[in-house]
Short mmCIF file of C-alpha atoms in Angstrom, two decimals:
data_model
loop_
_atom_site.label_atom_id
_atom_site.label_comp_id
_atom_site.label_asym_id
_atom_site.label_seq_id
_atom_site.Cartn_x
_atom_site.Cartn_y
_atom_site.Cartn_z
CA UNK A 6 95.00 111.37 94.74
CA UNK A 7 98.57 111.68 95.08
CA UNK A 8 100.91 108.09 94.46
CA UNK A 9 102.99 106.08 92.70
CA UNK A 10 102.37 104.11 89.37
CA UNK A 11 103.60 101.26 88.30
CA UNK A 12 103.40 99.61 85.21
CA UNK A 13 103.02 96.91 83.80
CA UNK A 14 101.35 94.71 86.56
CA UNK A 15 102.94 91.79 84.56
CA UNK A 16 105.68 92.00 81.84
CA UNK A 17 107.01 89.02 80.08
CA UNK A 18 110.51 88.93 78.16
CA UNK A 19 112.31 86.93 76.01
CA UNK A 20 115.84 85.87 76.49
CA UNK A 21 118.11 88.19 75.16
CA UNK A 22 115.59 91.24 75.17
CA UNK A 23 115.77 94.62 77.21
CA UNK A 24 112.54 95.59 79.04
CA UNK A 25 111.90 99.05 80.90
CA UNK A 26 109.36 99.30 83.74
CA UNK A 27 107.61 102.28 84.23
CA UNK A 28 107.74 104.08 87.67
CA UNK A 29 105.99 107.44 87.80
CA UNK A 30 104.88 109.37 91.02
CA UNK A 31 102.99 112.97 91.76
CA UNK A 32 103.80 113.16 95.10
CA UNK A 33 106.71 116.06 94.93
CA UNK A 34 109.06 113.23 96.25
CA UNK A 35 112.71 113.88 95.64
CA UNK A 36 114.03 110.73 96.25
CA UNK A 37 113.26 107.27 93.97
CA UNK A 38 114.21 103.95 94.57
CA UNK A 39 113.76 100.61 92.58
CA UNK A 40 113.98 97.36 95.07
CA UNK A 41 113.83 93.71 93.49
CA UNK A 42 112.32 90.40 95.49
CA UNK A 43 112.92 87.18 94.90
CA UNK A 44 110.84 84.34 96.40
CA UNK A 45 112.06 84.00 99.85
CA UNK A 46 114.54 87.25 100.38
CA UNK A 47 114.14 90.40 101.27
CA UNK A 48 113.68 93.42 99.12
CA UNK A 49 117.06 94.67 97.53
CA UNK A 50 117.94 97.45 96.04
CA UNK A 51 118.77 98.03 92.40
CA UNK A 52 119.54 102.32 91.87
CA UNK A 53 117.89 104.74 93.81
CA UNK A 54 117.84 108.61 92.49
CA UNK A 55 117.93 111.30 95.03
CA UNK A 56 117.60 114.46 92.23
CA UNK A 57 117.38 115.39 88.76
CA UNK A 58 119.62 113.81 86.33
CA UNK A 59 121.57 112.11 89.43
CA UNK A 60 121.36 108.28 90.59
CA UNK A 61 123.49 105.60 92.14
CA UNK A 62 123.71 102.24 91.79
CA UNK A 63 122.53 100.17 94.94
CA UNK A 64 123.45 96.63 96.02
CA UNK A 65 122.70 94.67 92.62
CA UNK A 66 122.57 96.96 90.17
CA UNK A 67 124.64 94.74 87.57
CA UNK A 68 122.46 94.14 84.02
CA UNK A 69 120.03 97.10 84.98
CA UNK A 70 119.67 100.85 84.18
CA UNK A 71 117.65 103.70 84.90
CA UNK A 72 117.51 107.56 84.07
CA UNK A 73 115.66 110.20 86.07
CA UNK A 74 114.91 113.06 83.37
CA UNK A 75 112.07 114.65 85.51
CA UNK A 76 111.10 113.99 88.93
CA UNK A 77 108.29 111.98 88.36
CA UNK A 78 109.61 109.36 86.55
CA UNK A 79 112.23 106.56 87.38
CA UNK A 80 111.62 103.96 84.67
CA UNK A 81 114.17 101.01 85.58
CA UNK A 82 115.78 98.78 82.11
CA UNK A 83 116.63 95.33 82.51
CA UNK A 84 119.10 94.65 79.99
CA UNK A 85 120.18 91.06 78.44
CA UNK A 86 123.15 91.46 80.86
CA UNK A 87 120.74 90.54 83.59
CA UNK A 88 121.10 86.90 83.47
CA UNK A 89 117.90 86.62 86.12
CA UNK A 90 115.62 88.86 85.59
CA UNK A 91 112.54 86.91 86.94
CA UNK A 92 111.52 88.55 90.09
CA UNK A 93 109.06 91.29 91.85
CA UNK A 94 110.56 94.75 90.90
CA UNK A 95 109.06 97.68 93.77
CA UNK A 96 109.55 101.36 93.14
CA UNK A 97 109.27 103.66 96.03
CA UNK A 98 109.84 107.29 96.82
CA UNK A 99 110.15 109.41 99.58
CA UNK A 100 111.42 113.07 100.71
CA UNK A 101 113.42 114.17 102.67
CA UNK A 102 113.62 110.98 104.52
CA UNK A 103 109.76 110.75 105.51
CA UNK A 104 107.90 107.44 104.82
CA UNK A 105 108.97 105.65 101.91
CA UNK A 106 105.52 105.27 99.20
CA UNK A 107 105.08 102.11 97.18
CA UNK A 108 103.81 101.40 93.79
CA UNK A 109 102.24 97.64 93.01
CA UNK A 110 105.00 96.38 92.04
CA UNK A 111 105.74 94.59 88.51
CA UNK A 112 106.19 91.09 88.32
CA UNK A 113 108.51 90.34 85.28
CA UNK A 114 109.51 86.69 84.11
CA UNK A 115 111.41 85.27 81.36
CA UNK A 116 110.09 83.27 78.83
CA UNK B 7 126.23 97.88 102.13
CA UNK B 8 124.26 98.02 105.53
CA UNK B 9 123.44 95.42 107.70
CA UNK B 10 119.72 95.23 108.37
CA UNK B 11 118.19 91.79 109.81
CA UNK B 12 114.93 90.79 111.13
CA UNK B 13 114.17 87.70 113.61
CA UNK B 14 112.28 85.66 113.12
CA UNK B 15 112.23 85.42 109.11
CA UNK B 16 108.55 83.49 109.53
CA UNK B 17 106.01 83.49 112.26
CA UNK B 18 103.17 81.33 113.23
CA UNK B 19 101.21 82.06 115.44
CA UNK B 20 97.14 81.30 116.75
CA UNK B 21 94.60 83.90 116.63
CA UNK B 22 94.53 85.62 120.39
CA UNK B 23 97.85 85.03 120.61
CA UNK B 24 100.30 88.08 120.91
CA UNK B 25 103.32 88.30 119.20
CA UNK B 26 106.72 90.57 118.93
CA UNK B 27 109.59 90.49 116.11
CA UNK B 28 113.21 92.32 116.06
CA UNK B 29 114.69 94.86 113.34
CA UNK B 30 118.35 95.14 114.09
CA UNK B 31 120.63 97.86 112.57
CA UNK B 32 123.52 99.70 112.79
CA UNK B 33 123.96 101.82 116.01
CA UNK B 34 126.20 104.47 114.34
CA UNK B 35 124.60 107.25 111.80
CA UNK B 36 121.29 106.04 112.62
CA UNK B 37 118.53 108.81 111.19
CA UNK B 38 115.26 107.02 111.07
CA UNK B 39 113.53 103.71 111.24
CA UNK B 40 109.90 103.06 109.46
CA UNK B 41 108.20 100.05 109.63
CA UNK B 42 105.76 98.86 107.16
CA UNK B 43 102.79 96.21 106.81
CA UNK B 44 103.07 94.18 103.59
CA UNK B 45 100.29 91.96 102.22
CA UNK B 46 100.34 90.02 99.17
CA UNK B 47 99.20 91.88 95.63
CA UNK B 48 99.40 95.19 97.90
CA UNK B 49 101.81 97.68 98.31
CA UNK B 50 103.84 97.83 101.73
CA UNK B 51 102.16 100.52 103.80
CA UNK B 52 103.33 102.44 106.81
CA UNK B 53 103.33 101.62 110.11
CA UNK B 54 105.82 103.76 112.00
CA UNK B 55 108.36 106.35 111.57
CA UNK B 56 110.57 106.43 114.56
CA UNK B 57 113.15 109.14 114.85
CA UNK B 58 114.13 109.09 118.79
CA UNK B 59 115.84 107.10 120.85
CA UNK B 60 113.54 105.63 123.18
CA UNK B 61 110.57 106.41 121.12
CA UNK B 62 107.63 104.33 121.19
CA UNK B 63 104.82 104.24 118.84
CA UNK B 64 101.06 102.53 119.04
CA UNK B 65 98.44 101.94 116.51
CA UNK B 66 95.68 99.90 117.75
CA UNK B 67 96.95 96.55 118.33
CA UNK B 68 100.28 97.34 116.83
CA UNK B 69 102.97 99.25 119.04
CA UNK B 70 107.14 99.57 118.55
CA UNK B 71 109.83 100.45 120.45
CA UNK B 72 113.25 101.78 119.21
CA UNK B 73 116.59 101.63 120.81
CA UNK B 74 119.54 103.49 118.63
CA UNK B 75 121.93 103.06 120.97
CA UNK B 76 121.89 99.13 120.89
CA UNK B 77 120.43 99.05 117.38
CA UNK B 78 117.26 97.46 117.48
CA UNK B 79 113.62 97.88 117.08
CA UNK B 80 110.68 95.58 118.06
CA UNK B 81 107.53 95.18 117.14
CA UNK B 82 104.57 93.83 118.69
CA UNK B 83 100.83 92.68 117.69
CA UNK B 84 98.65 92.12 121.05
CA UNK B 85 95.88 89.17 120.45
CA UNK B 86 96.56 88.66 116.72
CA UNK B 87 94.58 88.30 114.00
CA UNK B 88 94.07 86.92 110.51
CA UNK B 89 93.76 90.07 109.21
CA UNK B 90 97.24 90.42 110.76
CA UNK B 91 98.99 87.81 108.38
CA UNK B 92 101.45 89.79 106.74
CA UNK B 93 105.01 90.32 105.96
CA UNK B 94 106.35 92.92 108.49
CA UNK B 95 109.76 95.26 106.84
CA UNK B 96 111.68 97.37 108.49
CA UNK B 97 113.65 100.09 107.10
CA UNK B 98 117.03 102.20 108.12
CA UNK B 99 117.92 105.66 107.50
CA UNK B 100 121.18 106.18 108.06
CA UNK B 101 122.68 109.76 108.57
CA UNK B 102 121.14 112.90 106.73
CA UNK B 103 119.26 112.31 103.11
CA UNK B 104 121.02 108.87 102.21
CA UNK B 105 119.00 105.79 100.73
CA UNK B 106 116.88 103.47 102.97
CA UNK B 107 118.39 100.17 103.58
CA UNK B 108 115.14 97.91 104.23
CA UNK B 109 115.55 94.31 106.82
CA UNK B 110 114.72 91.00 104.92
CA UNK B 111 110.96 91.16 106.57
CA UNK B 112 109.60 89.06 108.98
CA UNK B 113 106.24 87.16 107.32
CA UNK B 114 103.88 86.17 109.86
CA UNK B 115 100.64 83.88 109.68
CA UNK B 116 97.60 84.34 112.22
CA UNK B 117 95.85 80.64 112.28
CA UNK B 118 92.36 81.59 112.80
#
């Protein structure tokens, strides 16, 4: 069955430390996006990829990174620059503008 | 950055009862509007893609309307449910193959 993977469910990180999140999908989508929520907001987004070895940064993309090697994968890094990381990261894709596809999310805190 | 908003940001509302929320965006470039269903520990799933002006979609109990020109969509749930209790997200394409710019949701509780 075609989807999106996310992974870890939960990831815990020490101050200071760089974590990467895994976002991988087999649905032919061209388009990736990661989104961060924080308890009461809205989903915002962090870099979304359209192609191949192309991405822009979205509305908070300060202390993350991300590459986009091969079209299934969109792994997102949150750097030590990120001074707060704790949240709900969502990865999506879509094509060509259809509906949008969700992993599980990855809940990441700070320890 | 686009401006997406939903009213009401939180809903209550008793089971029978039916209910209607607002996605507002911008009326220029529009492209498409989805809307998804998101429950908590799930993924947000689709509700509606809505392309037209004028369009208006039903599932079941769950219909929306969309009006480009004036830049808002609603949403409405006839005789809710608790299986209903969700957080409802919008989402706006704007011209051609750009990113999706999703509203902050609208999170709505069905007391049985």
């Amino acid at each position: 069955d075609g989807g999106i993977t996310q992974s870890p469910k939960y990831l815990f990180r020490k101050e200071g430390q760089n974590v990467t999140l895994s976002c991988e999908q087999n649905l032919n989508h061209d388009a990736m996006y990661w989104y961060r929520q924080d308890p009461g907001q809205g989903l915002r987004l962090i870099y979304y990829s359209q192609i191949v070895n192309d991405f822009q940064k979205g509305d908070i993309a300060e202390g993350y990174s991300v590459s986009r090697e091969k079209k299934e994968s969109f792994p997102l890094t949150v750097t030590s620059a990120q001074k707060n990381p704790t949240a709900f990261y969502l990865c999506a894709s879509d094509r060509y503008n259809t509906e949008a596809f969700f992993g599980q999310g990855t809940r990441l805190t700070v320890v | 950055i686009l401006n997406v908003e939903q009213s009401p940001q939180s809903l209550h509302v008793q089971e029978g009862d039916s209910t209607n929320f607002t996605c507002s965006f911008p009326s220029s470039n529009f492209y498409a509007l989805h809307w998804y269903r998101w429950e908590t520990a799930k993924s947000p799933e689709a509700l509606f893609v809505m392309t037209l002006n004028g369009d208006e979609k039903k599932k079941g109990r769950i219909s929306a309307t969309l009006n480009t020109k004036e830049g808002y969509s609603y949403l409405y749930i006839k005789g809710s449910q608790p299986e209903d209790s969700a957080t409802y997200l919008c989402a706006f394409f704007s011209g051609g193959y750009q990113k999706v710019t999703f509203g902050t949701g609208t999170k709505l509780q069905v007391i049985p």
